[in-house]
Amino acid sequence: MRAYIAGIGMHVPEKIVTNSDLEKMMDTSDAWITERSGIKERHFTKPGEGPSHLALPAAREALNMAEMTPGEIDLIIFSTVASDYMIPGGGCILNETLGIPGTPALDIRVQCSGFIYGLSVAKAYIESGAYKNILFVASEVQSVALDMSTAGRDTAVLFGDGSGAVVLKPTDQPDRGILEIKLHADGRFARDLMCEVPSTRDNPWLSHEI
């Protein structure tokens, strides 16, 4: 038994921020950004929109392609760097907005590699027989945390907001399905990408200085 992707969906906010827009906010240029990243534009949310808001239309699109209803989903897996709230996770909020109370919802937080890790979890669940129909969503809102000045340009030009969703189902067809996923991490370099605060190592967790 293998897991295969039966439906895909995506959603991005309406607001588009181009490289030309960023030239007005910081010392950068379209040529500099394009040469190093290939990025010409990114989408930003409006106030009040979180990862779960972007996830809902992406999930519905994936379900439509899979010709399934939300009630047929056995498990939600939700990947995001920062959910709408510290508690609960985005998967639980998506559970509510899809109208499927009682469906298990599992959040994972593995940053840029979230889609690969989430796919591996869904694959393992399906191959084990634990779950049959899985909705996996990767959804990010990065714009609210970006420093849109010259000081923050190295990362600000790279990130935007958006969501992608897949519905995974089992198949016994030998020529169909996800063949293999290889995961890797190297914690020796974790501090090179660290977001240092807020941290539960600090007491108080948030202070005026932080």
PDB file of C-alpha atoms in Angstrom:
ATOM      1  CA  MET A   1       0.000   0.000   0.000  1.00  0.00           C
ATOM      2  CA  ARG A   2       1.292   3.424  -0.979  1.00  0.00           C
ATOM      3  CA  ALA A   3       0.113   6.970  -0.372  1.00  0.00           C
ATOM      4  CA  TYR A   4      -0.710   9.043  -3.431  1.00  0.00           C
ATOM      5  CA  ILE A   5      -1.717  12.670  -3.901  1.00  0.00           C
ATOM      6  CA  ALA A   6      -5.354  12.711  -5.000  1.00  0.00           C
ATOM      7  CA  GLY A   7      -5.835  16.488  -4.959  1.00  0.00           C
ATOM      8  CA  ILE A   8      -3.851  19.700  -4.693  1.00  0.00           C
ATOM      9  CA  GLY A   9      -4.829  23.268  -3.861  1.00  0.00           C
ATOM     10  CA  MET A  10      -3.239  26.637  -3.175  1.00  0.00           C
ATOM     11  CA  HIS A  11      -4.160  30.124  -2.046  1.00  0.00           C
ATOM     12  CA  VAL A  12      -2.354  33.444  -1.747  1.00  0.00           C
ATOM     13  CA  PRO A  13      -3.620  36.794  -0.437  1.00  0.00           C
ATOM     14  CA  GLU A  14      -4.802  39.452  -2.887  1.00  0.00           C
ATOM     15  CA  LYS A  15      -2.123  42.008  -2.008  1.00  0.00           C
ATOM     16  CA  ILE A  16       0.908  41.782  -4.311  1.00  0.00           C
ATOM     17  CA  VAL A  17       4.236  43.366  -3.357  1.00  0.00           C
ATOM     18  CA  THR A  18       6.659  43.686  -6.269  1.00  0.00           C
ATOM     19  CA  ASN A  19      10.397  44.207  -6.253  1.00  0.00           C
ATOM     20  CA  SER A  20       9.709  47.761  -7.417  1.00  0.00           C
ATOM     21  CA  ASP A  21       7.577  48.278  -4.310  1.00  0.00           C
ATOM     22  CA  LEU A  22      10.469  47.114  -2.141  1.00  0.00           C
ATOM     23  CA  GLU A  23      12.827  49.558  -3.861  1.00  0.00           C
ATOM     24  CA  LYS A  24      10.750  52.342  -2.294  1.00  0.00           C
ATOM     25  CA  MET A  25      11.068  50.846   1.220  1.00  0.00           C
ATOM     26  CA  MET A  26      14.741  49.832   1.372  1.00  0.00           C
ATOM     27  CA  ASP A  27      18.070  50.055  -0.403  1.00  0.00           C
ATOM     28  CA  THR A  28      17.591  47.238  -2.918  1.00  0.00           C
ATOM     29  CA  SER A  29      16.757  46.765  -6.588  1.00  0.00           C
ATOM     30  CA  ASP A  30      14.740  44.495  -8.820  1.00  0.00           C
ATOM     31  CA  ALA A  31      17.952  43.332 -10.496  1.00  0.00           C
ATOM     32  CA  TRP A  32      19.626  42.485  -7.154  1.00  0.00           C
ATOM     33  CA  ILE A  33      16.619  40.491  -5.899  1.00  0.00           C
ATOM     34  CA  THR A  34      15.998  38.706  -9.205  1.00  0.00           C
ATOM     35  CA  GLU A  35      19.639  37.704  -9.677  1.00  0.00           C
ATOM     36  CA  ARG A  36      19.877  36.151  -6.229  1.00  0.00           C
ATOM     37  CA  SER A  37      16.420  34.631  -5.829  1.00  0.00           C
ATOM     38  CA  GLY A  38      14.470  34.722  -9.076  1.00  0.00           C
ATOM     39  CA  ILE A  39      11.629  36.407  -7.167  1.00  0.00           C
ATOM     40  CA  LYS A  40       9.676  39.205  -8.860  1.00  0.00           C
ATOM     41  CA  GLU A  41       6.710  39.511  -6.499  1.00  0.00           C
ATOM     42  CA  ARG A  42       5.222  38.082  -3.315  1.00  0.00           C
ATOM     43  CA  HIS A  43       1.808  38.174  -1.630  1.00  0.00           C
ATOM     44  CA  PHE A  44       1.097  39.740   1.779  1.00  0.00           C
ATOM     45  CA  THR A  45      -1.925  39.237   4.019  1.00  0.00           C
ATOM     46  CA  LYS A  46      -4.142  42.004   5.304  1.00  0.00           C
ATOM     47  CA  PRO A  47      -4.605  42.590   9.069  1.00  0.00           C
ATOM     48  CA  GLY A  48      -6.632  39.842  10.675  1.00  0.00           C
ATOM     49  CA  GLU A  49      -5.557  37.084   8.279  1.00  0.00           C
ATOM     50  CA  GLY A  50      -3.540  34.203   9.682  1.00  0.00           C
ATOM     51  CA  PRO A  51      -2.263  30.896   8.294  1.00  0.00           C
ATOM     52  CA  SER A  52      -5.608  29.194   8.937  1.00  0.00           C
ATOM     53  CA  HIS A  53      -7.407  31.780   6.766  1.00  0.00           C
ATOM     54  CA  LEU A  54      -5.090  31.013   3.844  1.00  0.00           C
ATOM     55  CA  ALA A  55      -5.354  27.283   4.486  1.00  0.00           C
ATOM     56  CA  LEU A  56      -9.136  27.051   4.114  1.00  0.00           C
ATOM     57  CA  PRO A  57      -9.488  27.870   0.378  1.00  0.00           C
ATOM     58  CA  ALA A  58      -6.387  25.796  -0.408  1.00  0.00           C
ATOM     59  CA  ALA A  59      -7.886  22.825   1.454  1.00  0.00           C
ATOM     60  CA  ARG A  60     -11.232  23.199  -0.308  1.00  0.00           C
ATOM     61  CA  GLU A  61      -9.522  23.277  -3.700  1.00  0.00           C
ATOM     62  CA  ALA A  62      -7.578  20.105  -2.893  1.00  0.00           C
ATOM     63  CA  LEU A  63     -10.742  18.372  -1.681  1.00  0.00           C
ATOM     64  CA  ASN A  64     -12.593  19.356  -4.842  1.00  0.00           C
ATOM     65  CA  MET A  65      -9.849  17.908  -7.031  1.00  0.00           C
ATOM     66  CA  ALA A  66      -9.914  14.696  -4.990  1.00  0.00           C
ATOM     67  CA  GLU A  67     -13.729  14.657  -5.305  1.00  0.00           C
ATOM     68  CA  MET A  68     -14.087  14.415  -1.543  1.00  0.00           C
ATOM     69  CA  THR A  69     -16.015  16.200   1.183  1.00  0.00           C
ATOM     70  CA  PRO A  70     -14.399  17.449   4.408  1.00  0.00           C
ATOM     71  CA  GLY A  71     -16.293  14.769   6.331  1.00  0.00           C
ATOM     72  CA  GLU A  72     -14.321  12.045   4.536  1.00  0.00           C
ATOM     73  CA  ILE A  73     -11.003  13.289   5.965  1.00  0.00           C
ATOM     74  CA  ASP A  74      -9.568  11.067   8.715  1.00  0.00           C
ATOM     75  CA  LEU A  75      -6.688  13.334   9.771  1.00  0.00           C
ATOM     76  CA  ILE A  76      -5.504  16.914   9.286  1.00  0.00           C
ATOM     77  CA  ILE A  77      -1.769  17.650   9.282  1.00  0.00           C
ATOM     78  CA  PHE A  78      -0.894  21.358   9.416  1.00  0.00           C
ATOM     79  CA  SER A  79       2.600  22.730   8.864  1.00  0.00           C
ATOM     80  CA  THR A  80       3.490  26.329   9.712  1.00  0.00           C
ATOM     81  CA  VAL A  81       6.323  28.315  11.273  1.00  0.00           C
ATOM     82  CA  ALA A  82       3.907  30.388  13.338  1.00  0.00           C
ATOM     83  CA  SER A  83       0.256  29.519  13.732  1.00  0.00           C
ATOM     84  CA  ASP A  84      -2.549  32.050  14.219  1.00  0.00           C
ATOM     85  CA  TYR A  85      -2.094  31.620  17.976  1.00  0.00           C
ATOM     86  CA  MET A  86       0.384  29.947  20.294  1.00  0.00           C
ATOM     87  CA  ILE A  87      -2.480  27.659  21.296  1.00  0.00           C
ATOM     88  CA  PRO A  88      -4.322  25.949  19.615  1.00  0.00           C
ATOM     89  CA  GLY A  89      -2.568  24.867  16.427  1.00  0.00           C
ATOM     90  CA  GLY A  90      -3.680  25.828  12.948  1.00  0.00           C
ATOM     91  CA  GLY A  91      -4.919  22.313  12.253  1.00  0.00           C
ATOM     92  CA  CYS A  92      -7.474  22.611  15.029  1.00  0.00           C
ATOM     93  CA  ILE A  93      -8.725  25.928  13.641  1.00  0.00           C
ATOM     94  CA  LEU A  94      -8.984  24.388  10.156  1.00  0.00           C
ATOM     95  CA  ASN A  95     -10.924  21.506  11.688  1.00  0.00           C
ATOM     96  CA  GLU A  96     -13.502  24.029  12.902  1.00  0.00           C
ATOM     97  CA  THR A  97     -13.730  26.090   9.701  1.00  0.00           C
ATOM     98  CA  LEU A  98     -14.104  22.948   7.579  1.00  0.00           C
ATOM     99  CA  GLY A  99     -16.925  21.824   9.873  1.00  0.00           C
ATOM    100  CA  ILE A 100     -15.422  18.471  10.868  1.00  0.00           C
ATOM    101  CA  PRO A 101     -15.286  18.441  14.691  1.00  0.00           C
ATOM    102  CA  GLY A 102     -13.733  15.304  16.086  1.00  0.00           C
ATOM    103  CA  THR A 103     -11.281  14.839  13.204  1.00  0.00           C
ATOM    104  CA  PRO A 104      -7.722  14.591  14.584  1.00  0.00           C
ATOM    105  CA  ALA A 105      -5.517  17.610  13.840  1.00  0.00           C
ATOM    106  CA  LEU A 106      -1.732  17.440  14.081  1.00  0.00           C
ATOM    107  CA  ASP A 107       0.530  20.489  13.765  1.00  0.00           C
ATOM    108  CA  ILE A 108       4.187  20.250  12.809  1.00  0.00           C
ATOM    109  CA  ARG A 109       6.698  23.092  12.945  1.00  0.00           C
ATOM    110  CA  VAL A 110       9.770  22.438  10.857  1.00  0.00           C
ATOM    111  CA  GLN A 111      10.026  25.755   9.034  1.00  0.00           C
ATOM    112  CA  CYS A 112      11.078  25.694   5.347  1.00  0.00           C
ATOM    113  CA  SER A 113      11.172  21.901   5.196  1.00  0.00           C
ATOM    114  CA  GLY A 114       7.613  21.623   6.536  1.00  0.00           C
ATOM    115  CA  PHE A 115       6.056  20.277   3.356  1.00  0.00           C
ATOM    116  CA  ILE A 116       8.575  17.432   2.994  1.00  0.00           C
ATOM    117  CA  TYR A 117       8.304  16.456   6.660  1.00  0.00           C
ATOM    118  CA  GLY A 118       4.511  16.664   6.594  1.00  0.00           C
ATOM    119  CA  LEU A 119       4.348  14.546   3.466  1.00  0.00           C
ATOM    120  CA  SER A 120       6.522  11.920   5.145  1.00  0.00           C
ATOM    121  CA  VAL A 121       4.208  11.817   8.180  1.00  0.00           C
ATOM    122  CA  ALA A 122       1.112  11.459   6.005  1.00  0.00           C
ATOM    123  CA  LYS A 123       2.813   8.762   3.924  1.00  0.00           C
ATOM    124  CA  ALA A 124       3.736   6.778   7.038  1.00  0.00           C
ATOM    125  CA  TYR A 125       0.231   7.034   8.494  1.00  0.00           C
ATOM    126  CA  ILE A 126      -1.377   5.791   5.282  1.00  0.00           C
ATOM    127  CA  GLU A 127       1.120   2.982   4.694  1.00  0.00           C
ATOM    128  CA  SER A 128       0.641   1.786   8.276  1.00  0.00           C
ATOM    129  CA  GLY A 129      -3.119   1.686   7.827  1.00  0.00           C
ATOM    130  CA  ALA A 130      -3.685   4.089  10.724  1.00  0.00           C
ATOM    131  CA  TYR A 131      -5.489   6.625   8.501  1.00  0.00           C
ATOM    132  CA  LYS A 132      -6.946   6.428   5.021  1.00  0.00           C
ATOM    133  CA  ASN A 133      -7.705   9.974   3.837  1.00  0.00           C
ATOM    134  CA  ILE A 134      -5.377  12.729   5.010  1.00  0.00           C
ATOM    135  CA  LEU A 135      -5.552  16.470   4.402  1.00  0.00           C
ATOM    136  CA  PHE A 136      -2.107  18.037   4.654  1.00  0.00           C
ATOM    137  CA  VAL A 137      -1.731  21.822   4.542  1.00  0.00           C
ATOM    138  CA  ALA A 138       1.405  23.961   4.648  1.00  0.00           C
ATOM    139  CA  SER A 139       0.490  27.586   5.335  1.00  0.00           C
ATOM    140  CA  GLU A 140       2.662  30.564   6.189  1.00  0.00           C
ATOM    141  CA  VAL A 141       2.227  34.220   7.088  1.00  0.00           C
ATOM    142  CA  GLN A 142       5.725  35.704   7.100  1.00  0.00           C
ATOM    143  CA  SER A 143       5.018  39.320   6.160  1.00  0.00           C
ATOM    144  CA  VAL A 144       4.041  40.422   9.671  1.00  0.00           C
ATOM    145  CA  ALA A 145       7.482  39.472  11.020  1.00  0.00           C
ATOM    146  CA  LEU A 146       9.619  41.101   8.311  1.00  0.00           C
ATOM    147  CA  ASP A 147      11.766  44.187   8.814  1.00  0.00           C
ATOM    148  CA  MET A 148      10.855  46.177   5.696  1.00  0.00           C
ATOM    149  CA  SER A 149      13.841  48.531   6.035  1.00  0.00           C
ATOM    150  CA  THR A 150      17.363  48.336   4.636  1.00  0.00           C
ATOM    151  CA  ALA A 151      18.463  46.652   7.863  1.00  0.00           C
ATOM    152  CA  GLY A 152      16.156  43.709   7.188  1.00  0.00           C
ATOM    153  CA  ARG A 153      16.421  43.463   3.420  1.00  0.00           C
ATOM    154  CA  ASP A 154      18.418  40.208   3.299  1.00  0.00           C
ATOM    155  CA  THR A 155      15.358  38.257   4.447  1.00  0.00           C
ATOM    156  CA  ALA A 156      12.512  40.677   3.744  1.00  0.00           C
ATOM    157  CA  VAL A 157      12.899  40.314  -0.031  1.00  0.00           C
ATOM    158  CA  LEU A 158      12.586  36.528   0.150  1.00  0.00           C
ATOM    159  CA  PHE A 159       9.388  35.868   2.067  1.00  0.00           C
ATOM    160  CA  GLY A 160       5.666  36.251   1.534  1.00  0.00           C
ATOM    161  CA  ASP A 161       2.408  34.619   2.551  1.00  0.00           C
ATOM    162  CA  GLY A 162       0.569  31.657   1.064  1.00  0.00           C
ATOM    163  CA  SER A 163      -0.822  28.184   1.509  1.00  0.00           C
ATOM    164  CA  GLY A 164      -0.640  24.853  -0.298  1.00  0.00           C
ATOM    165  CA  ALA A 165      -2.742  21.751   0.401  1.00  0.00           C
ATOM    166  CA  VAL A 166      -2.797  18.126  -0.681  1.00  0.00           C
ATOM    167  CA  VAL A 167      -5.200  15.263  -0.069  1.00  0.00           C
ATOM    168  CA  LEU A 168      -3.481  11.906   0.284  1.00  0.00           C
ATOM    169  CA  LYS A 169      -5.153   8.546  -0.133  1.00  0.00           C
ATOM    170  CA  PRO A 170      -3.989   4.903  -0.282  1.00  0.00           C
ATOM    171  CA  THR A 171      -3.426   2.929  -3.472  1.00  0.00           C
ATOM    172  CA  ASP A 172      -2.313  -0.614  -4.229  1.00  0.00           C
ATOM    173  CA  GLN A 173      -1.366   0.198  -7.818  1.00  0.00           C
ATOM    174  CA  PRO A 174       2.340  -0.636  -8.246  1.00  0.00           C
ATOM    175  CA  ASP A 175       3.033   2.301 -10.573  1.00  0.00           C
ATOM    176  CA  ARG A 176       1.342   4.958  -8.478  1.00  0.00           C
ATOM    177  CA  GLY A 177       2.133   6.785  -5.278  1.00  0.00           C
ATOM    178  CA  ILE A 178       4.969   8.411  -3.345  1.00  0.00           C
ATOM    179  CA  LEU A 179       8.018   6.175  -3.766  1.00  0.00           C
ATOM    180  CA  GLU A 180      10.395   7.563  -1.153  1.00  0.00           C
ATOM    181  CA  ILE A 181      11.072  10.567   1.058  1.00  0.00           C
ATOM    182  CA  LYS A 182      14.508  11.216   2.531  1.00  0.00           C
ATOM    183  CA  LEU A 183      14.744  13.536   5.542  1.00  0.00           C
ATOM    184  CA  HIS A 184      17.796  15.303   6.912  1.00  0.00           C
ATOM    185  CA  ALA A 185      18.606  17.819   9.636  1.00  0.00           C
ATOM    186  CA  ASP A 186      21.827  19.193  11.105  1.00  0.00           C
ATOM    187  CA  GLY A 187      21.343  20.807  14.492  1.00  0.00           C
ATOM    188  CA  ARG A 188      24.935  22.061  14.607  1.00  0.00           C
ATOM    189  CA  PHE A 189      23.827  25.052  12.563  1.00  0.00           C
ATOM    190  CA  ALA A 190      20.499  25.698  14.290  1.00  0.00           C
ATOM    191  CA  ARG A 191      21.706  28.940  15.856  1.00  0.00           C
ATOM    192  CA  ASP A 192      22.568  30.393  12.447  1.00  0.00           C
ATOM    193  CA  LEU A 193      18.829  30.604  11.737  1.00  0.00           C
ATOM    194  CA  MET A 194      17.610  31.161  15.276  1.00  0.00           C
ATOM    195  CA  CYS A 195      14.710  33.418  16.129  1.00  0.00           C
ATOM    196  CA  GLU A 196      15.899  34.093  19.658  1.00  0.00           C
ATOM    197  CA  VAL A 197      12.811  35.693  21.226  1.00  0.00           C
ATOM    198  CA  PRO A 198      10.264  35.057  22.521  1.00  0.00           C
ATOM    199  CA  SER A 199      11.732  32.056  24.321  1.00  0.00           C
ATOM    200  CA  THR A 200      10.549  29.873  27.193  1.00  0.00           C
ATOM    201  CA  ARG A 201      14.140  30.039  28.440  1.00  0.00           C
ATOM    202  CA  ASP A 202      13.384  33.619  29.472  1.00  0.00           C
ATOM    203  CA  ASN A 203      11.481  34.470  32.621  1.00  0.00           C
ATOM    204  CA  PRO A 204       9.536  36.664  32.169  1.00  0.00           C
ATOM    205  CA  TRP A 205       8.779  35.313  28.724  1.00  0.00           C
ATOM    206  CA  LEU A 206       8.212  38.842  27.383  1.00  0.00           C
ATOM    207  CA  SER A 207       9.684  41.995  28.869  1.00  0.00           C
ATOM    208  CA  HIS A 208       9.968  45.606  27.803  1.00  0.00           C
ATOM    209  CA  GLU A 209      13.600  45.016  26.745  1.00  0.00           C
ATOM    210  CA  ILE A 210      12.684  41.966  24.642  1.00  0.00           C
TER     211      ILE A 210
END
